[in-house]
Coordinates of N, CA and C and ligand atoms in Angstrom, one line a residue:
M1 N -8.8 4.7 -19.4 CA -8.1 3.5 -19.1 C -8.1 3.0 -18.2
R2 N -7.9 1.3 -18.5 CA -8.3 0.3 -17.7 C -7.0 0.1 -16.6
V3 N -7.7 0.5 -15.4 CA -6.7 -0.1 -14.4 C -7.2 -0.7 -13.1
L4 N -5.9 -1.7 -12.9 CA -6.5 -2.9 -12.0 C -6.0 -2.8 -10.6
V5 N -7.0 -2.7 -9.5 CA -6.3 -2.1 -8.4 C -6.3 -3.3 -7.6
V6 N -5.1 -3.4 -6.8 CA -5.0 -4.6 -6.0 C -4.5 -4.8 -5.1
Y7 N -5.2 -4.6 -3.6 CA -5.2 -4.1 -2.3 C -4.4 -5.2 -1.4
A8 N -3.9 -5.3 -0.1 CA -4.0 -6.4 0.6 C -4.3 -5.5 2.1
T9 N -5.0 -5.8 3.1 CA -5.3 -5.3 4.2 C -5.3 -5.8 5.6
T10 N -4.7 -5.4 6.5 CA -4.7 -6.4 7.9 C -6.2 -5.4 9.0
E11 N -6.0 -4.4 8.8 CA -6.8 -3.3 9.8 C -7.4 -2.6 8.9
G12 N -7.5 -2.5 7.9 CA -8.9 -1.8 7.2 C -8.1 -0.4 5.9
Q13 N -6.9 -0.1 6.8 CA -6.1 1.6 6.5 C -6.1 1.1 4.8
T14 N -5.5 0.0 4.4 CA -5.3 -0.2 3.2 C -6.1 -0.4 2.3
R15 N -7.4 -0.9 2.4 CA -8.6 -0.6 1.7 C -8.9 1.0 1.2
K16 N -8.9 1.3 2.0 CA -8.9 2.7 2.6 C -8.6 3.5 1.2
I17 N -7.4 3.3 1.1 CA -6.4 3.4 0.5 C -6.9 2.9 -1.3
A18 N -6.9 1.9 -1.1 CA -6.9 1.4 -2.5 C -8.5 1.9 -3.0
E19 N -9.5 2.4 -2.1 CA -11.0 3.2 -2.6 C -10.7 4.5 -3.1
R20 N -9.6 4.5 -2.1 CA -9.6 6.2 -2.8 C -8.7 6.5 -4.2
I21 N -7.8 5.5 -4.2 CA -6.9 5.3 -5.8 C -8.2 5.0 -7.0
Q22 N -9.4 4.3 -6.5 CA -10.8 3.9 -7.4 C -11.3 5.3 -7.9
A23 N -11.4 5.9 -6.5 CA -12.2 7.0 -6.9 C -11.3 8.0 -7.4
R24 N -10.5 8.3 -7.2 CA -9.4 9.1 -8.2 C -9.6 8.8 -9.7
L25 N -9.3 7.4 -10.2 CA -9.1 7.2 -11.6 C -10.8 7.2 -12.0
A26 N -11.6 7.3 -11.4 CA -13.1 6.5 -11.8 C -13.1 8.7 -12.3
G27 N -12.9 9.4 -11.1 CA -12.7 10.9 -11.2 C -12.4 11.1 -12.5
A28 N -11.3 10.7 -12.8 CA -10.5 11.4 -13.4 C -11.3 10.3 -15.2
G29 N -12.2 9.6 -15.2 CA -12.5 9.7 -16.4 C -12.0 7.5 -17.0
H30 N -11.4 7.0 -16.1 CA -10.9 5.8 -16.1 C -11.6 4.6 -15.9
A31 N -11.3 3.4 -16.3 CA -12.4 2.4 -15.6 C -11.6 1.0 -14.6
P32 N -11.8 2.0 -13.3 CA -10.5 0.7 -12.5 C -11.7 -0.3 -12.1
T33 N -10.6 -0.9 -11.6 CA -11.5 -2.7 -11.1 C -10.6 -2.8 -9.7
L34 N -11.1 -2.9 -8.8 CA -10.9 -3.0 -7.2 C -10.9 -4.4 -7.0
V35 N -9.7 -4.9 -6.4 CA -10.1 -6.5 -6.0 C -9.0 -7.0 -4.8
D36 N -9.2 -7.1 -3.9 CA -8.9 -8.1 -2.8 C -8.3 -9.0 -2.8
A37 N -6.5 -8.7 -2.5 CA -5.5 -10.1 -3.2 C -5.6 -11.2 -2.4
T38 N -7.0 -11.6 -1.6 CA -7.5 -12.7 -1.1 C -8.7 -13.2 -2.1
Q39 N -8.9 -12.5 -3.2 CA -9.9 -12.8 -3.7 C -9.6 -13.0 -5.1
A40 N -8.7 -12.6 -5.5 CA -7.5 -12.5 -6.5 C -7.5 -13.5 -7.1
G41 N -8.6 -14.5 -8.3 CA -8.2 -15.3 -9.2 C -7.3 -15.6 -10.1
P42 N -7.5 -16.7 -10.8 CA -6.8 -16.6 -12.0 C -6.7 -15.4 -12.9
R43 N -8.5 -15.4 -12.8 CA -9.0 -14.5 -13.9 C -8.5 -12.7 -13.8
T44 N -7.6 -12.6 -12.2 CA -7.5 -11.3 -12.3 C -6.0 -11.0 -13.1
D45 N -5.9 -10.6 -14.6 CA -5.1 -10.7 -14.9 C -3.9 -9.5 -15.4
P46 N -2.9 -9.0 -14.3 CA -2.5 -7.6 -14.8 C -2.2 -7.4 -16.5
A47 N -1.9 -8.4 -17.2 CA -2.0 -7.9 -18.7 C -2.9 -7.7 -19.5
A48 N -4.7 -8.1 -18.7 CA -5.3 -7.2 -19.1 C -5.9 -6.0 -19.3
F49 N -4.9 -5.0 -18.7 CA -5.2 -4.0 -17.9 C -4.0 -2.9 -18.6
D50 N -4.1 -1.8 -18.5 CA -3.3 -0.8 -19.1 C -2.4 -0.5 -17.8
L51 N -2.8 -0.5 -16.5 CA -1.9 -0.1 -16.0 C -2.2 -1.2 -14.2
A52 N -1.1 -1.4 -13.8 CA -1.8 -2.2 -12.7 C -1.1 -1.5 -11.2
I53 N -2.2 -1.1 -10.5 CA -1.4 -0.7 -8.9 C -1.9 -1.5 -8.2
L54 N -0.6 -1.9 -7.1 CA -0.6 -3.1 -6.0 C -0.7 -2.0 -4.5
A55 N -1.3 -2.5 -3.5 CA -1.4 -1.6 -2.2 C -1.1 -2.3 -1.5
G56 N -0.1 -2.4 -0.6 CA -0.4 -3.6 1.0 C 0.2 -3.0 2.0
S57 N 0.5 -3.5 3.2 CA 0.3 -2.5 4.5 C 1.5 -3.6 5.4
L58 N 2.8 -2.9 6.0 CA 3.5 -3.5 6.4 C 3.1 -4.2 8.1
H59 N 3.3 -5.0 8.5 CA 3.1 -5.7 9.8 C 4.4 -6.3 10.1
A60 N 5.4 -6.2 10.7 CA 6.5 -6.7 11.6 C 7.4 -6.9 10.5
G61 N 7.2 -5.9 9.3 CA 8.4 -6.0 8.1 C 8.0 -6.3 7.2
R62 N 6.7 -6.5 7.2 CA 6.3 -8.1 6.5 C 4.8 -7.6 5.0
Y63 N 4.6 -7.5 3.8 CA 2.9 -7.2 3.6 C 2.8 -8.6 3.5
Q64 N 1.7 -8.4 3.2 CA 0.5 -9.8 3.3 C 0.9 -10.8 2.2
A65 N 0.4 -11.7 3.0 CA 0.8 -12.8 2.1 C 0.9 -13.2 0.9
A66 N -0.6 -12.8 0.9 CA -1.7 -12.5 -0.6 C -1.1 -11.6 -1.1
L67 N -0.6 -10.6 -0.8 CA -0.2 -9.8 -2.3 C 1.0 -10.0 -2.4
V68 N 2.3 -10.8 -1.6 CA 3.0 -11.0 -2.1 C 2.9 -12.6 -3.2
D69 N 1.6 -13.3 -2.6 CA 1.5 -14.1 -4.1 C 1.0 -13.9 -5.1
F70 N 0.3 -12.7 -4.9 CA -0.4 -12.3 -6.2 C 0.9 -11.3 -7.1
A71 N 1.9 -10.9 -6.6 CA 3.0 -10.5 -7.1 C 3.9 -11.6 -8.1
R72 N 3.9 -12.0 -7.1 CA 4.8 -13.6 -7.9 C 4.2 -13.9 -8.7
R73 N 3.1 -14.1 -8.5 CA 2.1 -15.0 -9.8 C 2.4 -14.1 -10.9
N74 N 2.0 -12.7 -11.1 CA 2.0 -11.9 -11.8 C 2.9 -11.1 -12.6
A75 N 4.3 -11.7 -11.8 CA 5.0 -10.6 -11.7 C 6.1 -10.6 -13.5
A76 N 5.7 -11.3 -14.0 CA 6.2 -10.8 -15.6 C 5.2 -10.1 -16.4
A77 N 3.8 -10.3 -15.9 CA 2.9 -9.3 -16.7 C 3.2 -8.0 -16.3
L78 N 3.1 -8.1 -14.6 CA 3.7 -6.6 -14.0 C 4.8 -6.3 -14.5
N79 N 5.7 -6.7 -15.0 CA 7.1 -6.2 -15.4 C 7.0 -5.6 -17.1
A80 N 6.0 -6.2 -17.9 CA 6.2 -6.5 -19.1 C 5.5 -5.0 -19.0
G81 N 4.4 -4.7 -18.0 CA 3.3 -3.6 -18.9 C 3.8 -2.7 -17.8
E82 N 2.6 -1.7 -17.4 CA 2.7 -0.5 -16.1 C 2.3 -0.2 -15.1
S83 N 3.0 -0.3 -14.0 CA 2.4 -0.8 -12.9 C 3.3 0.1 -11.7
A84 N 2.8 0.2 -10.5 CA 2.9 0.8 -9.6 C 2.5 0.3 -8.3
F85 N 3.3 0.7 -7.1 CA 3.2 0.1 -5.5 C 3.3 0.9 -4.8
V86 N 2.1 0.8 -3.9 CA 1.6 1.7 -2.3 C 1.9 1.0 -1.5
S87 N 3.2 1.6 -0.9 CA 3.5 0.5 0.3 C 3.4 1.4 1.8
V88 N 2.2 0.7 2.8 CA 1.6 1.4 3.7 C 2.4 1.1 4.7
S89 N 2.5 2.1 5.7 CA 3.1 1.8 6.5 C 3.3 3.1 7.9
L90 N 3.7 2.5 9.1 CA 3.5 4.1 10.0 C 5.2 4.8 10.0
S91 N 6.0 3.5 9.6 CA 7.2 4.5 9.3 C 7.8 5.2 8.3
A92 N 6.4 5.4 7.1 CA 6.5 6.0 6.3 C 5.9 7.9 7.3
A93 N 4.8 7.2 8.4 CA 4.2 9.2 8.7 C 5.3 10.0 9.6
G94 N 6.8 9.2 9.5 CA 7.8 10.0 10.1 C 8.9 10.6 9.5
D95 N 10.1 10.7 9.8 CA 11.3 10.9 9.1 C 12.3 11.0 9.6
D96 N 12.5 9.6 10.3 CA 13.3 9.0 10.8 C 14.6 7.7 9.9
P97 N 15.4 8.6 9.9 CA 16.3 8.3 9.0 C 16.4 6.3 9.2
D98 N 16.4 5.4 10.3 CA 16.6 4.3 10.7 C 15.1 3.3 10.0
D99 N 14.1 4.2 10.2 CA 12.8 3.8 10.0 C 12.5 3.7 8.2
W100 N 13.2 4.7 7.5 CA 12.9 5.2 5.7 C 14.1 3.7 5.8
A101 N 15.4 3.6 6.7 CA 16.0 2.5 6.0 C 15.8 1.1 5.9
G102 N 15.1 0.8 6.9 CA 13.8 0.0 7.3 C 13.0 -0.6 5.9
L103 N 12.2 1.1 5.4 CA 11.0 0.6 4.4 C 11.7 0.1 3.5
A104 N 12.8 0.8 2.9 CA 13.8 0.4 2.0 C 14.3 -0.8 1.9
R105 N 14.4 -1.6 2.6 CA 14.9 -2.8 2.8 C 14.0 -3.3 2.6
C106 N 12.4 -3.6 3.6 CA 11.0 -4.2 3.5 C 10.8 -4.5 2.1
V107 N 11.1 -2.7 1.1 CA 10.4 -2.8 -0.2 C 11.3 -4.6 -1.3
E108 N 12.5 -3.7 -0.8 CA 13.5 -4.9 -1.9 C 13.6 -6.4 -1.4
T109 N 13.2 -6.6 -0.4 CA 12.5 -7.9 -0.1 C 11.4 -8.5 -0.9
F110 N 10.8 -7.4 -0.7 CA 9.5 -7.8 -1.5 C 9.9 -8.2 -3.2
R111 N 10.5 -7.1 -3.4 CA 10.9 -7.4 -5.0 C 11.7 -8.7 -4.9
S112 N 12.6 -9.1 -4.7 CA 13.2 -9.8 -4.4 C 12.8 -11.2 -4.2
E113 N 11.4 -11.3 -3.3 CA 11.0 -12.3 -3.1 C 10.0 -12.8 -4.3
T114 N 9.3 -11.9 -4.8 CA 8.1 -11.8 -6.2 C 8.8 -11.9 -7.1
G115 N 10.0 -11.5 -7.8 CA 10.2 -10.8 -8.9 C 9.8 -9.7 -10.0
W116 N 8.9 -8.9 -8.9 CA 8.4 -8.2 -9.5 C 9.1 -6.7 -8.9
R117 N 9.8 -5.7 -10.1 CA 10.4 -4.5 -10.0 C 9.7 -3.9 -9.4
A118 N 8.6 -3.7 -9.2 CA 7.6 -2.3 -8.8 C 8.9 -0.9 -8.9
E119 N 8.8 -0.6 -9.7 CA 9.8 0.9 -10.1 C 9.3 2.1 -9.1
R120 N 7.8 1.9 -9.9 CA 6.7 3.2 -9.7 C 6.6 3.1 -7.8
L121 N 6.8 3.6 -7.3 CA 6.3 3.4 -5.8 C 6.3 4.6 -5.0
H122 N 5.1 4.4 -4.4 CA 4.8 5.4 -3.1 C 5.0 5.1 -1.7
H123 N 5.0 5.6 -0.9 CA 5.0 5.2 0.4 C 4.2 5.9 1.1
A124 N 2.8 5.6 1.7 CA 1.6 6.1 2.2 C 2.0 5.8 3.9
A125 N 1.7 6.8 4.5 CA 1.7 6.7 6.0 C 0.2 5.9 6.5
G126 N -0.1 5.3 7.2 CA -0.7 4.6 7.5 C -1.9 5.0 8.5
A127 N -2.1 4.3 9.4 CA -3.2 4.5 10.9 C -2.7 4.0 11.7
F128 N -2.7 4.1 13.3 CA -2.9 3.2 14.6 C -4.5 3.0 14.4
R129 N -4.9 1.6 14.4 CA -6.2 1.3 14.6 C -7.1 0.7 15.6
F130 N -6.9 1.8 17.2 CA -7.1 0.9 18.6 C -7.8 0.5 18.4
T131 N -9.2 1.2 17.8 CA -10.5 0.6 17.8 C -10.2 -1.3 17.2
R132 N -9.4 -1.3 16.5 CA -9.5 -2.5 15.7 C -8.5 -4.1 16.5
Y133 N -7.4 -2.8 17.2 CA -6.5 -4.1 18.0 C -7.2 -4.8 18.9
D134 N -6.8 -6.4 19.1 CA -6.7 -7.4 20.3 C -5.8 -6.3 21.2
F135 N -6.1 -6.9 22.7 CA -5.9 -6.4 23.9 C -3.8 -6.3 23.6
L136 N -2.9 -7.7 22.8 CA -1.5 -7.7 22.5 C -1.2 -6.4 21.9
K137 N -1.8 -6.6 20.6 CA -1.6 -6.1 19.5 C -1.9 -4.5 19.8
S138 N -2.7 -4.1 20.9 CA -3.2 -2.2 21.5 C -2.0 -2.6 22.2
W139 N -1.2 -2.9 22.8 CA -0.2 -2.7 23.8 C 1.1 -2.2 23.1
A140 N 1.4 -3.7 22.3 CA 2.7 -3.3 20.8 C 2.4 -1.7 20.1
M141 N 1.4 -1.5 20.1 CA 1.2 -0.5 19.2 C 1.4 0.9 19.8
R142 N 0.8 0.7 21.3 CA 1.1 1.7 22.4 C 2.8 1.8 22.5
F143 N 3.6 0.6 22.5 CA 4.5 1.0 22.8 C 5.2 1.6 21.5
I144 N 5.1 0.9 20.3 CA 5.8 1.7 18.8 C 5.6 3.3 19.2
A145 N 3.9 3.8 19.3 CA 3.7 5.1 18.9 C 4.3 5.3 20.4
Y146 N 4.7 5.3 21.7 CA 5.9 5.6 22.9 C 7.3 5.8 22.3
R147 N 7.6 4.4 21.8 CA 9.5 4.7 21.2 C 9.0 6.1 19.9
R148 N 8.4 6.3 18.8 CA 8.0 6.9 18.0 C 7.9 8.6 18.7
G149 N 7.8 9.2 20.4 CA 7.5 10.0 20.9 C 6.3 10.6 20.3
E150 N 5.2 9.7 20.1 CA 4.0 10.4 20.0 C 2.8 9.9 20.7
S151 N 1.9 11.0 21.4 CA 1.6 10.5 22.5 C -0.6 10.1 22.2
V152 N -0.6 8.8 21.8 CA -1.9 8.5 20.9 C -2.7 8.4 22.1
D153 N -4.1 8.7 21.8 CA -5.1 8.0 22.7 C -5.8 6.4 22.3
P154 N -4.9 5.7 23.4 CA -5.2 4.4 23.4 C -6.6 3.8 23.0
H155 N -7.6 4.6 22.5 CA -9.3 4.4 22.6 C -10.0 4.4 20.7
A156 N -8.8 5.5 20.6 CA -8.9 6.1 18.9 C -8.3 5.6 18.2
D157 N -8.8 6.0 16.7 CA -8.0 6.0 15.8 C -7.6 7.0 15.2
A158 N -6.4 6.8 14.8 CA -5.2 8.1 14.1 C -5.1 7.8 13.2
E159 N -5.2 8.6 12.0 CA -4.6 8.3 10.3 C -3.5 9.2 10.0
Y160 N -2.8 8.7 9.2 CA -2.2 9.9 8.9 C -1.4 10.2 7.8
T161 N -2.2 9.3 6.4 CA -2.2 9.0 5.3 C -2.5 10.3 4.5
D162 N -1.7 10.9 4.2 CA -1.7 12.0 3.1 C -2.2 11.6 1.3
W163 N -3.6 12.1 2.0 CA -4.6 12.2 0.3 C -3.5 13.0 -1.1
D164 N -3.5 13.7 -0.5 CA -2.9 14.5 -1.4 C -2.0 14.0 -2.3
A165 N -0.9 13.4 -1.6 CA 0.0 12.6 -2.1 C 0.0 11.9 -3.2
L166 N -0.9 10.6 -2.4 CA -2.0 9.7 -2.7 C -2.0 10.2 -4.5
D167 N -3.0 10.9 -4.7 CA -3.7 11.7 -5.9 C -2.5 12.0 -6.7
A168 N -1.7 12.5 -5.9 CA -0.4 13.1 -7.2 C 0.1 11.5 -8.1
F169 N 0.5 11.1 -6.5 CA 0.7 9.5 -7.3 C 0.4 8.9 -8.3
V170 N -1.0 8.8 -7.9 CA -2.0 8.0 -8.9 C -2.0 8.7 -9.9
D171 N -2.3 10.2 -10.4 CA -2.2 11.2 -11.4 C -0.6 10.8 -12.1
E172 N 0.5 10.5 -11.5 CA 1.4 10.5 -12.3 C 1.4 9.2 -13.0
A173 N 1.0 8.1 -12.5 CA 1.3 7.0 -13.1 C 0.4 6.8 -14.0
V174 N -0.7 7.6 -14.0 CA -1.6 7.1 -14.8 C -1.0 8.1 -16.4
A175 N -0.7 9.0 -15.8 CA 0.2 10.0 -16.9 C 1.2 9.2 -17.5
A176 N 1.7 8.2 -17.2 CA 3.6 7.7 -17.7 C 2.9 6.8 -18.1
A177 N 1.6 6.0 -17.9 CA 1.4 4.7 -18.8 C 0.6 4.6 -19.8
Q178 N -0.1 6.3 -20.2 CA -0.9 6.8 -21.1 C 0.1 7.2 -22.6
P179 N 0.0 6.5 -23.3 CA 0.3 6.7 -24.5 C 0.6 7.7 -25.0
G180 N 1.5 7.9 -25.6 CA 2.4 8.9 -26.2 C 1.3 9.7 -27.2
P181 N 2.3 10.9 -27.2 CA 1.5 11.4 -28.9 C 2.3 10.5 -30.2
A182 N 1.4 10.5 -30.8 CA 2.1 9.4 -32.0 C 2.9 10.0 -32.7
A183 N 3.9 9.3 -32.6 CA 5.7 9.8 -33.0 C 5.5 9.9 -34.6
A184 N 5.7 11.3 -35.2 CA 6.3 11.8 -36.6 C 6.3 10.8 -37.5
P185 N 6.2 10.5 -38.5 CA 5.9 9.6 -39.6 C 7.3 10.0 -40.2
Ligands
FMN1 C1 0.9 -5.8 14.8 C2 1.6 -4.6 13.5 C3 3.0 -4.5 13.2 C4 3.2 -3.4 12.3 N1 4.4 -3.3 11.9 C5 4.9 -2.7 11.1 C6 6.3 -2.0 10.6 O1 7.1 -2.8 10.5 N2 6.8 -1.2 9.8 C7 6.0 -0.4 10.1 O2 5.9 0.9 9.3 N3 4.6 -0.2 10.3 C8 4.0 -1.2 11.1 N4 2.8 -1.7 11.5 C9 1.6 -0.3 10.8 C10 0.4 0.0 9.8 O3 1.8 -0.5 8.7 C11 0.0 0.6 9.8 O4 -1.0 0.4 11.2 C12 -1.2 0.4 8.6 O5 -1.9 1.9 8.6 C13 -1.6 -1.0 8.6 O6 -2.5 -1.0 7.4 P1 -3.6 -1.6 7.1 O7 -4.5 -1.5 8.1 O8 -4.2 -1.9 5.9 O9 -3.4 -3.4 7.4 C14 1.9 -2.3 12.1 C15 1.4 -1.9 12.8 C16 0.7 -3.8 13.2 C17 -0.7 -3.6 13.9

């Protein structure tokens, strides 16, 4: 199966997630094409694939502009074919109902501004990347960690992604996109 994986990342965790998706697909004998949304040109057409998986991360309640642009430009093809969305965030690392309500709002905004229905959805927990934050971001993220009641080492990264859950989601998306047994004549 030909699978398009388009991702957008700010600090690298969603690239790592997209690479994991690519590896999972390749390991199962599929043909994944991995594309950074900032590099996606007019030739990156979801209609040429059996399945398209898009992944982006939340920063201040928004997914990366390049991913929003890609989904908007290709909404018709994405809606017409098989597609799946991986939303990466730190809210998904916990079980705070307000955080999850916020995630639902972010996804809804993404859907309405792109026109892509993105019905097959996986929320992946992301990471603190203190080694990549600038001074201001580092303090903002320390504050967020403090509010979440987490003690983080401000000089180290902390990853919360559940790789098994991601693999299971990829397997489900592939199974749903696979043509079923031929109907009896
Ligand atoms: C400046 C900043 C803002 C963020 N805003 C949100 C947010 O609004 N909601 C959320 O759940 N996570 C938020 N996060 C957490 C990121 O989604 C998380 O760190 C994710 O792993 C980033 O993925 P990336 O490395 O692919 O950019 C934010 C992180 C940073 C650094």
